[in-house]
mmCIF file of C-alpha atoms and ligand atoms in Angstrom:
data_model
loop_
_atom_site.group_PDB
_atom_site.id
_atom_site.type_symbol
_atom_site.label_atom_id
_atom_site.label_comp_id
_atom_site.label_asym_id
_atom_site.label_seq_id
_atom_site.Cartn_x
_atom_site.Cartn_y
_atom_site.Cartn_z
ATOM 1 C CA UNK A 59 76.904 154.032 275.648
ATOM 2 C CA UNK A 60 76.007 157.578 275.179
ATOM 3 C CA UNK A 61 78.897 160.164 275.031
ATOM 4 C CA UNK A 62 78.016 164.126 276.148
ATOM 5 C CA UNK A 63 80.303 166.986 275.089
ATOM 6 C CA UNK A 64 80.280 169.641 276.853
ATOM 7 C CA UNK A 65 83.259 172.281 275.721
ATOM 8 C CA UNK A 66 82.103 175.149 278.062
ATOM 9 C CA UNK A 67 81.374 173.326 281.456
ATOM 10 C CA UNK A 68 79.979 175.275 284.104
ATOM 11 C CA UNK A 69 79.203 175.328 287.650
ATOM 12 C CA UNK A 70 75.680 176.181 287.459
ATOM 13 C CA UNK A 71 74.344 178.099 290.615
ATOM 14 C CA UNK A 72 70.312 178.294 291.195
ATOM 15 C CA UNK A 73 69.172 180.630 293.430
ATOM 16 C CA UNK A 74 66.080 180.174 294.890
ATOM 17 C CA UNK A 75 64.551 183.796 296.454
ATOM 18 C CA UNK A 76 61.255 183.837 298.390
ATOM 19 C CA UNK A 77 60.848 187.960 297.833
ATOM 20 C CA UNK A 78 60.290 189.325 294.415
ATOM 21 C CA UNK A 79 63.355 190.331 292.708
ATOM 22 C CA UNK A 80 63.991 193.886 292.808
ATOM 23 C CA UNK A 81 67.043 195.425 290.950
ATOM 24 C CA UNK A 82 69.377 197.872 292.025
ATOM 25 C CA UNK A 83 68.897 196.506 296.022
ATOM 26 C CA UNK A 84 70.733 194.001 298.119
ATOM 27 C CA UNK A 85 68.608 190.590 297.574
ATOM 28 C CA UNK A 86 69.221 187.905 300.139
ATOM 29 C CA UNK A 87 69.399 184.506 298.373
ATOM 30 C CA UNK A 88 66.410 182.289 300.345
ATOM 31 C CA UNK A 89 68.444 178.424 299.018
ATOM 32 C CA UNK A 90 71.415 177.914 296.439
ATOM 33 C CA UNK A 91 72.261 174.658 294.862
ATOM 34 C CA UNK A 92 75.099 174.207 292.554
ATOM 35 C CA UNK A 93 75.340 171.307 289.955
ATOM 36 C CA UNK A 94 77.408 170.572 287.725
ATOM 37 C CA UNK A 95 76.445 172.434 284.186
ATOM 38 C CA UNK A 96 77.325 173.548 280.485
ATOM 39 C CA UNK A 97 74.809 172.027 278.620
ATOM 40 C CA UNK A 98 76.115 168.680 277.863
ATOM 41 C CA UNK A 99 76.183 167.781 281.671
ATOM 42 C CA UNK A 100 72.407 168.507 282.052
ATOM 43 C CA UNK A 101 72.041 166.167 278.820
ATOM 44 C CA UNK A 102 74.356 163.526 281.028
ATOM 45 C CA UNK A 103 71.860 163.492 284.050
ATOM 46 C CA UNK A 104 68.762 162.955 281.560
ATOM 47 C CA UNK A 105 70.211 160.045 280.186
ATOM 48 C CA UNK A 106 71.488 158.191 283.144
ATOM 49 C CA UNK A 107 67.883 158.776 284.499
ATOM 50 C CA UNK A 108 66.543 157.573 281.169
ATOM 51 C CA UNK A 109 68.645 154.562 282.726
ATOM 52 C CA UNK A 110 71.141 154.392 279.716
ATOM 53 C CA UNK A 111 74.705 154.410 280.667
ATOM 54 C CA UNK A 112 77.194 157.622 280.136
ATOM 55 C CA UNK A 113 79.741 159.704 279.902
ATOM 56 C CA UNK A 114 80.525 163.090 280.005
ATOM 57 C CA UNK A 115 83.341 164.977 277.590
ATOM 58 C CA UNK A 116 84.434 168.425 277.110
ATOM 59 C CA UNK A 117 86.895 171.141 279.187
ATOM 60 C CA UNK A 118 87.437 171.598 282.842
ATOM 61 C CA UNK A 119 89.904 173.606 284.537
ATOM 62 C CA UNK A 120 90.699 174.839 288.094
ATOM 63 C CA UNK A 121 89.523 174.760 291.160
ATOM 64 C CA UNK A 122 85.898 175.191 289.662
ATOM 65 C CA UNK A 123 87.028 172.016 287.013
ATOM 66 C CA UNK A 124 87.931 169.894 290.339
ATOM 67 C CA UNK A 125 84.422 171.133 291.859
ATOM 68 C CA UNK A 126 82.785 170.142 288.788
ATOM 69 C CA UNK A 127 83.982 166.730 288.806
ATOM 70 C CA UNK A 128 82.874 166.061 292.523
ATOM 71 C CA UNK A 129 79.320 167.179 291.715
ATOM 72 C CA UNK A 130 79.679 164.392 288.539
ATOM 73 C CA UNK A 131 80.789 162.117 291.259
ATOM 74 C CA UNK A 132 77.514 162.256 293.513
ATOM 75 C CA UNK A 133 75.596 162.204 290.139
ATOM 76 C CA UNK A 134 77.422 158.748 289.609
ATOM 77 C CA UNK A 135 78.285 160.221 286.226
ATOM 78 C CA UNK A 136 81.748 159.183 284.553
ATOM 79 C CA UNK A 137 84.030 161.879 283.066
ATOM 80 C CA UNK A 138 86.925 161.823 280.713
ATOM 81 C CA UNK A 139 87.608 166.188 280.321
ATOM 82 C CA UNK A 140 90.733 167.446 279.099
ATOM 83 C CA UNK A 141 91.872 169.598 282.136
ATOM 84 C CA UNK A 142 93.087 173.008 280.659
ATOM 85 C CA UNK A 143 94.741 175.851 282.532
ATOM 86 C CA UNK A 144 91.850 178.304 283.088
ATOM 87 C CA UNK A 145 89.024 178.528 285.380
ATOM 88 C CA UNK A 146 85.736 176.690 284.472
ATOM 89 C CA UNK A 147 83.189 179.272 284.762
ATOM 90 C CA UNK A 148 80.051 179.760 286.625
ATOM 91 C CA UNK A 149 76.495 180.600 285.421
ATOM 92 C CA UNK A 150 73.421 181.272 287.485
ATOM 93 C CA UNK A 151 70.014 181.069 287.505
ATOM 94 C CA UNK A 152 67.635 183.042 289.440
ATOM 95 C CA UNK A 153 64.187 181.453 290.384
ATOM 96 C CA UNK A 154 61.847 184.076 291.739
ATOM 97 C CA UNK A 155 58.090 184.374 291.903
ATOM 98 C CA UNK A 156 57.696 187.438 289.493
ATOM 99 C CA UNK A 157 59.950 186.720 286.881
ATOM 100 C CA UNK A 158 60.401 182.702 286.954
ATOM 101 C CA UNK A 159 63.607 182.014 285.746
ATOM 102 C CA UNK A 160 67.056 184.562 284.964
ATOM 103 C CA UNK A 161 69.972 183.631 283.900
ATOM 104 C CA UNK A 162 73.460 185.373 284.030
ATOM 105 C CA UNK A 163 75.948 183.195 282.159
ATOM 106 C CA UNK A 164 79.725 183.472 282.241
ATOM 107 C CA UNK A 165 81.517 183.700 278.472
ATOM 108 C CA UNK A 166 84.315 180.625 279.687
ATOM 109 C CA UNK A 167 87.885 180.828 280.488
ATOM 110 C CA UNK A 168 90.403 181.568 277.497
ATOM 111 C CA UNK A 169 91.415 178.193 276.066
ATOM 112 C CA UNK A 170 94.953 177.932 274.187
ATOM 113 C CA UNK A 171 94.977 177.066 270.378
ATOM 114 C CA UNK A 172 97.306 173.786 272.048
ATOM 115 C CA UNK A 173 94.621 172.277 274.464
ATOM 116 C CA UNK A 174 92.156 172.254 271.374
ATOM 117 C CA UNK A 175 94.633 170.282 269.819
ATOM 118 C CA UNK A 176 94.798 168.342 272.376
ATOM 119 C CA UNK A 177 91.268 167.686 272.923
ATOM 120 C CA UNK A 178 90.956 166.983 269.480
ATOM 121 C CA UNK A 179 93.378 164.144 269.127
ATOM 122 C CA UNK A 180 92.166 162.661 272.368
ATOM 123 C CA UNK A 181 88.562 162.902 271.059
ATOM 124 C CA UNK A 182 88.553 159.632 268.696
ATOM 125 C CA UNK A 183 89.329 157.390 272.067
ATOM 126 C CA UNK A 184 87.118 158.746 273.976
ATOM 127 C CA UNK A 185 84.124 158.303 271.932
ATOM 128 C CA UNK A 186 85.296 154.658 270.797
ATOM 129 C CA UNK A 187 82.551 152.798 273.064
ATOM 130 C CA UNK A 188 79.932 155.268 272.807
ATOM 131 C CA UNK A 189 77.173 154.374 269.426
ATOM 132 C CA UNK A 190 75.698 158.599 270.057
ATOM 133 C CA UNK A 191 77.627 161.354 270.485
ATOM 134 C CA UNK A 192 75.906 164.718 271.819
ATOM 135 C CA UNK A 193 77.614 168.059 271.468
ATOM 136 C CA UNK A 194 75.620 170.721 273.233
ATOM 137 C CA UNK A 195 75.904 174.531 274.270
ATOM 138 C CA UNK A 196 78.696 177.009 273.802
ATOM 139 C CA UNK A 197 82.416 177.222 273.946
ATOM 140 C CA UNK A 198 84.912 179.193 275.742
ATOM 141 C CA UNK A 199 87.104 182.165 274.771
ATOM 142 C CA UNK A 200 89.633 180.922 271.863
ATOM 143 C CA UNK A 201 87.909 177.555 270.597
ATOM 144 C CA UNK A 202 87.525 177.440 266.807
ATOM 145 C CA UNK A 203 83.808 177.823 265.542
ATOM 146 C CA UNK A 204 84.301 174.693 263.652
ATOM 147 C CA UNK A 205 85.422 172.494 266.177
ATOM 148 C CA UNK A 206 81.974 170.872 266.135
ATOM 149 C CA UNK A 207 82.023 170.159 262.614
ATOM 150 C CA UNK A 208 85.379 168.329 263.455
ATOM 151 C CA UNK A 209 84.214 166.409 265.913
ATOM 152 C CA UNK A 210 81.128 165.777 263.968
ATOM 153 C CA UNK A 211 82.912 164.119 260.911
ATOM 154 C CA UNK A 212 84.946 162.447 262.625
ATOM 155 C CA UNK A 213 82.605 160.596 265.378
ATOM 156 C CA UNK A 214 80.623 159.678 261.460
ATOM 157 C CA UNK A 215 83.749 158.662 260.401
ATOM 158 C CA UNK A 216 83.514 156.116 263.634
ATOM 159 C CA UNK A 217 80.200 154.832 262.410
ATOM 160 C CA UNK A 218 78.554 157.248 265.405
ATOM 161 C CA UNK A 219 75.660 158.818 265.193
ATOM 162 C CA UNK A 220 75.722 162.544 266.655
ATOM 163 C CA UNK A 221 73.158 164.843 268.077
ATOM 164 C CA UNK A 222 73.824 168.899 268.308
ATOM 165 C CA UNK A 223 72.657 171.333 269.995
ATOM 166 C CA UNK A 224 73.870 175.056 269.660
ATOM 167 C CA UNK A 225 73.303 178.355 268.091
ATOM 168 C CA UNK A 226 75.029 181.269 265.820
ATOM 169 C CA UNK A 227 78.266 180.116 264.320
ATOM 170 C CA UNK A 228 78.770 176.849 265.636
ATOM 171 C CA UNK A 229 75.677 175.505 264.691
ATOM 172 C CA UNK A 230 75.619 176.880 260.957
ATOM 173 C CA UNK A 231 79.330 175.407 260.696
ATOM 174 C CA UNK A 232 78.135 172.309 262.502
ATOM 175 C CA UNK A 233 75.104 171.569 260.084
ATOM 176 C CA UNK A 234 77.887 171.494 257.058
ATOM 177 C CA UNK A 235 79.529 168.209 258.700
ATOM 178 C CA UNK A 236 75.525 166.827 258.808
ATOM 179 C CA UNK A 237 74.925 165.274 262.087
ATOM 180 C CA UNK A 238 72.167 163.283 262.712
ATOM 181 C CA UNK A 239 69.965 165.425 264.610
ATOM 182 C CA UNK A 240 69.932 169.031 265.180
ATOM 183 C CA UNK A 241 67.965 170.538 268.411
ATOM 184 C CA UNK A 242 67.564 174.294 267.814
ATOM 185 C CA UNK A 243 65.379 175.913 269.924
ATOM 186 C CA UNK A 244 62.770 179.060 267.773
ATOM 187 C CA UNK A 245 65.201 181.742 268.543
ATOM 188 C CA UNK A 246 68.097 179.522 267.744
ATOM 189 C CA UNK A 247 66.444 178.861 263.800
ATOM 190 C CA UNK A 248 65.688 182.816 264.099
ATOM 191 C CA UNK A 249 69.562 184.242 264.266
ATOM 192 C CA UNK A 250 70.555 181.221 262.245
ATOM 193 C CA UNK A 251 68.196 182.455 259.091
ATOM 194 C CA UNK A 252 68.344 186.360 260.415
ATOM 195 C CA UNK A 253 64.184 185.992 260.535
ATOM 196 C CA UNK A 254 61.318 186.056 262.814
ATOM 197 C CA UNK A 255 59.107 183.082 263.423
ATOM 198 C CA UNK A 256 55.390 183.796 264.098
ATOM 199 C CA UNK A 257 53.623 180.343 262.978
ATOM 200 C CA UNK A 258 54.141 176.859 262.669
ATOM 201 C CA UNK A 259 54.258 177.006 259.013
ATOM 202 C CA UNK A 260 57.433 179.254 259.630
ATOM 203 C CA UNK A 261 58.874 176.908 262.145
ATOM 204 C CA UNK A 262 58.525 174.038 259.403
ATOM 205 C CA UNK A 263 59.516 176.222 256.221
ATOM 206 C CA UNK A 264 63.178 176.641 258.378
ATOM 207 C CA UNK A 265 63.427 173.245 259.376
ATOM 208 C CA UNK A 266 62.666 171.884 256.143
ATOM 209 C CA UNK A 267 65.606 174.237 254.915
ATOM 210 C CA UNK A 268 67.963 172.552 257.591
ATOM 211 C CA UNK A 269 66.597 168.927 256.789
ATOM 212 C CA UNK A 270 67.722 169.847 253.174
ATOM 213 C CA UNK A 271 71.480 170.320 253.898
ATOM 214 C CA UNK A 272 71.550 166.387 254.953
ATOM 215 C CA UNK A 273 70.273 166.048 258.564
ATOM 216 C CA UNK A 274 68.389 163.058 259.124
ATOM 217 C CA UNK A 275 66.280 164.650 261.630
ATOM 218 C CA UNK A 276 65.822 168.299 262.567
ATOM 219 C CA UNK A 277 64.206 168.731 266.230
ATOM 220 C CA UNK A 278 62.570 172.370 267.065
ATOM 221 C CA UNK A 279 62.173 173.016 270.555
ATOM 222 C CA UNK A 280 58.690 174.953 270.841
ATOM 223 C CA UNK A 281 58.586 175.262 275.029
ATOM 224 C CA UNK A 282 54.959 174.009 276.152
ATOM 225 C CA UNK A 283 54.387 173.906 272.747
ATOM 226 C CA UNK A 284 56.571 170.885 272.788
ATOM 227 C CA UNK A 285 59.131 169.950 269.698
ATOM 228 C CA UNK A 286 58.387 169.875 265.815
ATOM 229 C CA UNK A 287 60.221 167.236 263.505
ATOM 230 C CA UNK A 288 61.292 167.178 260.099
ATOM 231 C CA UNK A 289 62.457 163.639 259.200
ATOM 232 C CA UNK A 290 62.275 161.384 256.109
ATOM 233 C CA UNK A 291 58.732 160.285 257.255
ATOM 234 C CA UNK A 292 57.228 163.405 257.059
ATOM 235 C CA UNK A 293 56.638 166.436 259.433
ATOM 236 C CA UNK A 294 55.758 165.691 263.120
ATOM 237 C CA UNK A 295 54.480 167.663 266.081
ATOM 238 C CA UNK A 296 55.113 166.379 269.789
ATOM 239 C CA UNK A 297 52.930 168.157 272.702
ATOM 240 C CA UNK A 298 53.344 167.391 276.307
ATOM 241 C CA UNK A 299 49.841 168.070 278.239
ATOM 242 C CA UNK A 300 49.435 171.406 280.303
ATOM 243 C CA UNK A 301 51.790 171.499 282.892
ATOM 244 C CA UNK A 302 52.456 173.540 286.245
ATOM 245 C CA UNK A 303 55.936 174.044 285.540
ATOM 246 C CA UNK A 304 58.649 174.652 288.063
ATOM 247 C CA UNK A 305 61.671 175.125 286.327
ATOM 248 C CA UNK A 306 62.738 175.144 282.783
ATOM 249 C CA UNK A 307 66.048 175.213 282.381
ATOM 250 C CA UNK A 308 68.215 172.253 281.277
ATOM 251 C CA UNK A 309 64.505 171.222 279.379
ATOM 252 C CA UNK A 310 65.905 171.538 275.928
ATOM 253 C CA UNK A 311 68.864 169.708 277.624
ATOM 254 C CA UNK A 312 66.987 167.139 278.454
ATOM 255 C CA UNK A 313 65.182 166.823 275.257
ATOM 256 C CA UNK A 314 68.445 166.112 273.365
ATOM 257 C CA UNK A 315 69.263 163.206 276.672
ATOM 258 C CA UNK A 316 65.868 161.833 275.486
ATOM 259 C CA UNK A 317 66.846 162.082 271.927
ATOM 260 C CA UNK A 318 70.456 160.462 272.207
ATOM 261 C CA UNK A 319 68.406 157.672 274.316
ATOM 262 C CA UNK A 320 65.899 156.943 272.050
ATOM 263 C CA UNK A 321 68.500 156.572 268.941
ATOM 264 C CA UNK A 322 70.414 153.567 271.704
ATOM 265 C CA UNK A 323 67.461 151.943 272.053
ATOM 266 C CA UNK A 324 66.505 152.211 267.682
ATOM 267 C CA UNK A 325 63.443 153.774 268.460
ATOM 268 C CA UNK A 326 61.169 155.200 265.454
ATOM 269 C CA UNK A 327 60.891 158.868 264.800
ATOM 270 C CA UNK A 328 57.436 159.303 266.249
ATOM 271 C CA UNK A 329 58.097 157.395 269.278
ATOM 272 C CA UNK A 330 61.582 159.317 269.588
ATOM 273 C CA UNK A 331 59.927 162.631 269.374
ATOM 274 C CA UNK A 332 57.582 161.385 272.177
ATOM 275 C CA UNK A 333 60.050 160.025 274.425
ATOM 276 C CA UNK A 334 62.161 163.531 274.149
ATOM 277 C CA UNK A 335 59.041 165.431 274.551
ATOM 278 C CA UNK A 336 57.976 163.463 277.860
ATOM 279 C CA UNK A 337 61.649 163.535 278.996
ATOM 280 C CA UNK A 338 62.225 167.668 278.958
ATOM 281 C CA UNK A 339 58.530 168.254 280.225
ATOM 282 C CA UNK A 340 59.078 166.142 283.054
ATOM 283 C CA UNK A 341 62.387 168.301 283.683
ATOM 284 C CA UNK A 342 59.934 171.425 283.835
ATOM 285 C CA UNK A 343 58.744 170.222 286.983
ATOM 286 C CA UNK A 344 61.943 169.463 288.961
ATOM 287 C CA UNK A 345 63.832 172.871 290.465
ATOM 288 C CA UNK A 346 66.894 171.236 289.305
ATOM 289 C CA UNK A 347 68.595 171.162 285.757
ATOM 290 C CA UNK A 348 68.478 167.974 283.736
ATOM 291 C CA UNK A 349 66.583 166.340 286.718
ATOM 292 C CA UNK A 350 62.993 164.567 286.672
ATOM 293 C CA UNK A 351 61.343 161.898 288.081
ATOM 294 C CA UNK A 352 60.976 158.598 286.276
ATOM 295 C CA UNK A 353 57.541 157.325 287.380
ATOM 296 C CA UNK A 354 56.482 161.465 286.208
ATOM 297 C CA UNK A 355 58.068 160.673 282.859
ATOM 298 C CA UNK A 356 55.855 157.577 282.303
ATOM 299 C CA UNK A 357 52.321 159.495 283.185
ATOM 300 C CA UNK A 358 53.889 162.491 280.720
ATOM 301 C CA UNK A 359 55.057 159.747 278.129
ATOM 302 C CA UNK A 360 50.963 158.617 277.902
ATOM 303 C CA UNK A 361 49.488 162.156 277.426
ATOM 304 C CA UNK A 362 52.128 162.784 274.803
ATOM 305 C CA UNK A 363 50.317 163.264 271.150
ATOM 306 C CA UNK A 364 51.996 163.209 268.404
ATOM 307 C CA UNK A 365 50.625 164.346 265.711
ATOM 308 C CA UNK A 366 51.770 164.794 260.970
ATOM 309 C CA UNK A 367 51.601 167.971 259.929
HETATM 310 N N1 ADP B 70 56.138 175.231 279.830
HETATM 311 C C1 ADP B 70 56.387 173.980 279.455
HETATM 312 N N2 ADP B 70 55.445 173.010 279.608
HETATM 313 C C2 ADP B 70 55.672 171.747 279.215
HETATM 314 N N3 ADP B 70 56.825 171.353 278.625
HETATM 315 C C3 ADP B 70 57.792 172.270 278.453
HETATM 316 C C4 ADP B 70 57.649 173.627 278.851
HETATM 317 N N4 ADP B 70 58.779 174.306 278.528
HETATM 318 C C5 ADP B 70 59.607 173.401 277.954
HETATM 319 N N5 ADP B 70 59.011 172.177 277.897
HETATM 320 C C6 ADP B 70 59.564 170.942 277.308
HETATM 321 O O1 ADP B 70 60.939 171.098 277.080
HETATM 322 C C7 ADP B 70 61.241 171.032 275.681
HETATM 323 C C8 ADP B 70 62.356 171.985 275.356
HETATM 324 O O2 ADP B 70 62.001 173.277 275.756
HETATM 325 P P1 ADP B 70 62.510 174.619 275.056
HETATM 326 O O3 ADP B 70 62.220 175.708 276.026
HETATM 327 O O4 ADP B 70 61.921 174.732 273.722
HETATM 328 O O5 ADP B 70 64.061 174.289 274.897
HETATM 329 P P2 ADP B 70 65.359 175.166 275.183
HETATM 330 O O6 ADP B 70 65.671 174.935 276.651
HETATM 331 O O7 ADP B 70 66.382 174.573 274.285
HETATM 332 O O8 ADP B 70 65.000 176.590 274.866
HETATM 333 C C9 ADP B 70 59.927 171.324 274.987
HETATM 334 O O9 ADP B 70 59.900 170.758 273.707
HETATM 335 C C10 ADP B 70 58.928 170.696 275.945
HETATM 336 O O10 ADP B 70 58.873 169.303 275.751
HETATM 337 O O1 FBP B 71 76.828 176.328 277.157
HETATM 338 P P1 FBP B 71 75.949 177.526 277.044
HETATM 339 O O2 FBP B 71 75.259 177.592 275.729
HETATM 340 O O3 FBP B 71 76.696 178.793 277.366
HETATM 341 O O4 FBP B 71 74.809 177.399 278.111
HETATM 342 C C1 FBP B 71 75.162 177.137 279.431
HETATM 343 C C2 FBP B 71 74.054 177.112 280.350
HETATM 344 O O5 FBP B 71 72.809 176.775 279.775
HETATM 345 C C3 FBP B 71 72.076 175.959 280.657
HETATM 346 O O6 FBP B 71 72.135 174.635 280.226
HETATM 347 C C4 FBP B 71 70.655 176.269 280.623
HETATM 348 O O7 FBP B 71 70.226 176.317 279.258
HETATM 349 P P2 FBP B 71 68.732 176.150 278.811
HETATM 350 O O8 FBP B 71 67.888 176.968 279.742
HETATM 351 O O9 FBP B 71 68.691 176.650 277.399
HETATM 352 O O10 FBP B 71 68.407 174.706 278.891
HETATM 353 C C5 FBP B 71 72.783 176.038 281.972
HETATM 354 O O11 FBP B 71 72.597 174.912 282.735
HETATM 355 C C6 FBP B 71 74.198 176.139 281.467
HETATM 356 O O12 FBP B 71 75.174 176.307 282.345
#
């Protein structure tokens, strides 16, 4: 079983508009659908389409945490969250013609220095069934920015292996505990070194440097570019074919359900890098987050190269 953490859960709002956006007017939304988000959830769906079972971990609270939990319920998603006293928040995505995709998301709810406590200690039970652990996204208000690394060494402690996916802070004190895989995306390796990436041979110079602190595998997310690897084998590049894409958020999302799928079923790097790659394009073509269509998937899995660097 695959495991999902997601600390700052969301209900994720995409609204669809048929004008062009135009700021500073009234804009009537054309459709809205709300799913249940905060990263980890997206990386839930991808993996119980992958067909692997799951379940989702992390924060809810409210009447937005109750919400939440509904939406998991039509996805036929299980959930174990620690329910805390705040609100779970709300981000949302705007899909218009002229600018594709914008997203506003909320900071979180302030959590209390007790119910991280509380998750923590609950944490080892939950994740006692599950062989991969992914931690994805931010957290709310009042969290520690090494909680991850916690959770980290002690899922390795539990012979699990665990995927994350963040930025700033909680990624650089996340890489310390060494997880198995890291999935930062080119801006995430930017404000993690303080640089700016213009090649390739940039994007591997800063994953090498993150494959050097002791992960296994380090993933870059390169958008319809597809996703570079640094790995014991060698350097590998994954690219989907040329897409007409719909939607692309919750694709990195679904790269790290492809991922945590491919490490259940022992795949080998290359083929795991070609799995993820197929998984999060397909996701570019749904309107929905962490959403694809299988039989898609398989034609994207066969005009997948992957290709040493
Ligand atoms: N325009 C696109 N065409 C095809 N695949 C895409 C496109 N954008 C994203 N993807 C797929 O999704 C993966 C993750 O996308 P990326 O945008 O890098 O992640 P993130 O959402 O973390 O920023 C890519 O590696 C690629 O496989
Ligand atoms: O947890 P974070 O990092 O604040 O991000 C939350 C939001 O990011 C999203 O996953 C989209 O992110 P991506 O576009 O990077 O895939 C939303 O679904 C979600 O609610």
């Amino acid at each position: 079983m695959i495991t999902t953490v997601t600390m700052n859960t969301s209900i994720d709002k995409a609204y669809f508009m048929d004008h062009e956006v135009q700021n500073g007017t009234v804009m009537r939304v054309s459709r809205c659908r709300n799913s249940a988000g905060g990263k980890g959830l997206n990386v839930a769906r991808a993996v119980k389409l992958c067909g692997e079972k799951v379940q989702a971990t992390g924060l809810a609270g409210g009447f937005n945490g109750k919400y939440l939990e509904s939406l998991l319920e039509k996805d036929e998603v299980q959930y174990q969250f620690l329910h805390i006293a705040g609100e779970t928040r709300c981000c949302i995505n705007i899909l218009d013609e002229c600018y594709g995709s914008t997203e506003y998301l909320e900071p979180g709810c302030e959590v209390a220095a007790e119910e991280e406590d509380r998750f923590l200690q609950r944490f080892p039970e939950i994740i006692q069934k599950s062989k991969i652990i992914t931690i994805s996204g931010s957290v709310p208000r009042g969290i520690s920015k090494n909680i991850y690394a916690k959770m980290i060494s002690k899922a390795k402690e539990m012979g699990k292996k665990v995927i994350l996916d963040t930025s700033g802070e909680l990624l650089k004190e996340g890489i310390k505990a060494k997880p198995t895989v890291v999935k930062p995306n080119q801006d995430e390796i930017e404000l993690l070194y303080e640089v700016e990436i213009h090649t390739i041979e940039d994007v591997i110079k800063y994953a090498r440097k993150i494959y050097e602190q002791g992960i296994p595998y380090v993933v870059i997310s390169l958008g319809g570019e597809g996703a570079l690897m640094v790995c014991e084998e060698g350097v590998f590049q994954g690219k989907p074919p040329k897409l007409e894409v719909v939607n692309t958020v919750g694709c990195g999302d679904s790269m790290v359900g492809g991922l945590a799928v491919a490490l259940e079923r022992n795949y080998t790097s290359q083929e795991a890098l070609k799995f993820a790659v197929a998984v999060a394009s397909a996701n570019a073509l749904s309107p929905n987050t962490g959403d694809f269509k299988p039989e898609i998937c398989e034609k994207i899995l066969s005009e997948v190269t992957v290709k040493r660097l």
